[in-house]
């Protein structure tokens, strides 16, 4: 009976970790708090990812994260299973600035 209870308690304790692992973080839509849920991404890297995304537009693939200062191949390899590039929905900042004053075509 004790063995069963120990197993049950351990299973319940690990259950939230399994839920986190099932849902990857989308690097194209995640805010800083969501990015920091990924092992290996702290506040500085989260900020760098968001800044890069604002300046250059959405990431086509997870491998594009190596273009962000401070993220190399080795660290990306550890983070990759926790990430997705999903559907790119963020427009590049330069596009948004260029279209700001334009009038719609008739």
C-alpha atoms as a printed R data frame, in Angstrom:
    type eleno elety resid chain resno      x      y       z
1   ATOM     1    CA   UNK     A     1  0.000  0.000   0.000
2   ATOM     2    CA   UNK     A     2  2.820  2.448   0.843
3   ATOM     3    CA   UNK     A     3  4.494  1.734  -2.481
4   ATOM     4    CA   UNK     A     4  1.252  2.510  -4.297
5   ATOM     5    CA   UNK     A     5  0.793  5.791  -2.428
6   ATOM     6    CA   UNK     A     6  4.381  6.821  -3.135
7   ATOM     7    CA   UNK     A     7  3.902  6.088  -6.830
8   ATOM     8    CA   UNK     A     8  0.626  8.003  -6.895
9   ATOM     9    CA   UNK     A     9  2.140 11.056  -5.198
10  ATOM    10    CA   UNK     A    10  5.131 11.026  -7.537
11  ATOM    11    CA   UNK     A    11  2.844 10.749 -10.565
12  ATOM    12    CA   UNK     A    12  0.730 13.668  -9.411
13  ATOM    13    CA   UNK     A    13  3.818 15.765  -8.705
14  ATOM    14    CA   UNK     A    14  5.201 15.188 -12.207
15  ATOM    15    CA   UNK     A    15  1.878 15.714 -13.987
16  ATOM    16    CA   UNK     A    16  2.301 19.518 -14.437
17  ATOM    17    CA   UNK     A    17  5.740 18.941 -15.984
18  ATOM    18    CA   UNK     A    18  4.226 16.617 -18.571
19  ATOM    19    CA   UNK     A    19  1.603 19.227 -19.465
20  ATOM    20    CA   UNK     A    20  4.290 21.855 -20.054
21  ATOM    21    CA   UNK     A    21  6.300 19.525 -22.251
22  ATOM    22    CA   UNK     A    22  3.289 18.783 -24.477
23  ATOM    23    CA   UNK     A    23  2.746 22.364 -25.566
24  ATOM    24    CA   UNK     A    24  5.754 23.949 -27.303
25  ATOM    25    CA   UNK     A    25  6.269 27.715 -27.127
26  ATOM    26    CA   UNK     A    26  5.721 29.548 -30.427
27  ATOM    27    CA   UNK     A    27  8.756 31.774 -31.022
28  ATOM    28    CA   UNK     A    28  6.739 33.979 -33.393
29  ATOM    29    CA   UNK     A    29  3.919 34.837 -31.012
30  ATOM    30    CA   UNK     A    30  5.184 34.273 -27.450
31  ATOM    31    CA   UNK     A    31  5.717 37.169 -25.081
32  ATOM    32    CA   UNK     A    32  8.717 37.387 -22.752
33  ATOM    33    CA   UNK     A    33  7.000 35.461 -19.943
34  ATOM    34    CA   UNK     A    34  6.094 32.561 -22.255
35  ATOM    35    CA   UNK     A    35  9.599 32.443 -23.746
36  ATOM    36    CA   UNK     A    36 11.109 32.272 -20.263
37  ATOM    37    CA   UNK     A    37  9.192 29.034 -19.624
38  ATOM    38    CA   UNK     A    38 11.658 27.351 -22.001
39  ATOM    39    CA   UNK     A    39 14.729 25.872 -20.328
40  ATOM    40    CA   UNK     A    40 17.698 27.973 -21.427
41  ATOM    41    CA   UNK     A    41 15.781 31.214 -22.055
42  ATOM    42    CA   UNK     A    42 16.011 33.844 -19.359
43  ATOM    43    CA   UNK     A    43 14.933 37.493 -19.392
44  ATOM    44    CA   UNK     A    44 17.870 38.659 -21.556
45  ATOM    45    CA   UNK     A    45 17.405 36.003 -24.243
46  ATOM    46    CA   UNK     A    46 13.630 36.483 -24.248
47  ATOM    47    CA   UNK     A    47 14.133 40.207 -24.803
48  ATOM    48    CA   UNK     A    48 16.672 39.550 -27.569
49  ATOM    49    CA   UNK     A    49 14.279 37.162 -29.334
50  ATOM    50    CA   UNK     A    50 11.430 39.672 -29.213
51  ATOM    51    CA   UNK     A    51 13.658 42.536 -30.406
52  ATOM    52    CA   UNK     A    52 14.999 40.439 -33.279
53  ATOM    53    CA   UNK     A    53 11.443 39.420 -34.217
54  ATOM    54    CA   UNK     A    54 10.277 43.054 -34.195
55  ATOM    55    CA   UNK     A    55 13.163 44.179 -36.378
56  ATOM    56    CA   UNK     A    56 13.384 41.266 -38.828
57  ATOM    57    CA   UNK     A    57  9.900 39.768 -38.824
58  ATOM    58    CA   UNK     A    58  8.826 36.251 -37.946
59  ATOM    59    CA   UNK     A    59 11.165 33.289 -37.766
60  ATOM    60    CA   UNK     A    60 10.724 30.876 -40.671
61  ATOM    61    CA   UNK     A    61 12.135 27.977 -38.644
62  ATOM    62    CA   UNK     A    62 13.334 27.321 -35.121
63  ATOM    63    CA   UNK     A    63 16.893 27.166 -36.482
64  ATOM    64    CA   UNK     A    64 16.633 30.894 -37.285
65  ATOM    65    CA   UNK     A    65 17.003 31.548 -33.552
66  ATOM    66    CA   UNK     A    66 20.763 31.214 -34.059
67  ATOM    67    CA   UNK     A    67 20.582 34.630 -35.757
68  ATOM    68    CA   UNK     A    68 19.641 36.138 -32.378
69  ATOM    69    CA   UNK     A    69 22.700 37.367 -30.455
70  ATOM    70    CA   UNK     A    70 23.426 35.060 -27.532
71  ATOM    71    CA   UNK     A    71 21.821 31.935 -29.013
72  ATOM    72    CA   UNK     A    72 24.167 29.393 -30.539
73  ATOM    73    CA   UNK     A    73 23.793 25.932 -32.014
74  ATOM    74    CA   UNK     A    74 24.499 24.209 -28.699
75  ATOM    75    CA   UNK     A    75 21.931 26.129 -26.653
76  ATOM    76    CA   UNK     A    76 19.374 25.846 -29.452
77  ATOM    77    CA   UNK     A    77 19.766 22.057 -29.482
78  ATOM    78    CA   UNK     A    78 18.628 21.958 -25.825
79  ATOM    79    CA   UNK     A    79 15.711 24.343 -26.399
80  ATOM    80    CA   UNK     A    80 14.465 22.946 -29.711
81  ATOM    81    CA   UNK     A    81 12.109 20.261 -28.329
82  ATOM    82    CA   UNK     A    82 10.286 22.959 -26.343
83  ATOM    83    CA   UNK     A    83  9.785 25.326 -29.290
84  ATOM    84    CA   UNK     A    84  7.761 25.762 -32.450
85  ATOM    85    CA   UNK     A    85  7.850 28.400 -35.166
86  ATOM    86    CA   UNK     A    86  4.127 27.857 -35.736
87  ATOM    87    CA   UNK     A    87  2.332 30.214 -38.044
88  ATOM    88    CA   UNK     A    88  4.303 33.394 -38.573
89  ATOM    89    CA   UNK     A    89  1.969 36.286 -37.773
90  ATOM    90    CA   UNK     A    90  4.327 39.101 -36.818
91  ATOM    91    CA   UNK     A    91  5.037 41.667 -39.552
92  ATOM    92    CA   UNK     A    92  8.530 43.133 -39.838
93  ATOM    93    CA   UNK     A    93  8.842 46.556 -38.216
94  ATOM    94    CA   UNK     A    94 10.142 48.073 -41.454
95  ATOM    95    CA   UNK     A    95  6.987 46.963 -43.321
96  ATOM    96    CA   UNK     A    96  4.733 48.452 -40.672
97  ATOM    97    CA   UNK     A    97  6.576 51.787 -40.843
98  ATOM    98    CA   UNK     A    98  6.509 51.916 -44.640
99  ATOM    99    CA   UNK     A    99  2.776 51.234 -44.874
100 ATOM   100    CA   UNK     A   100  1.759 53.584 -42.070
101 ATOM   101    CA   UNK     A   101  1.137 56.632 -44.212
102 ATOM   102    CA   UNK     A   102  0.043 54.937 -47.430
103 ATOM   103    CA   UNK     A   103 -3.513 55.106 -48.705
104 ATOM   104    CA   UNK     A   104 -5.423 51.971 -49.679
105 ATOM   105    CA   UNK     A   105 -5.611 51.197 -53.394
106 ATOM   106    CA   UNK     A   106 -8.963 51.780 -55.122
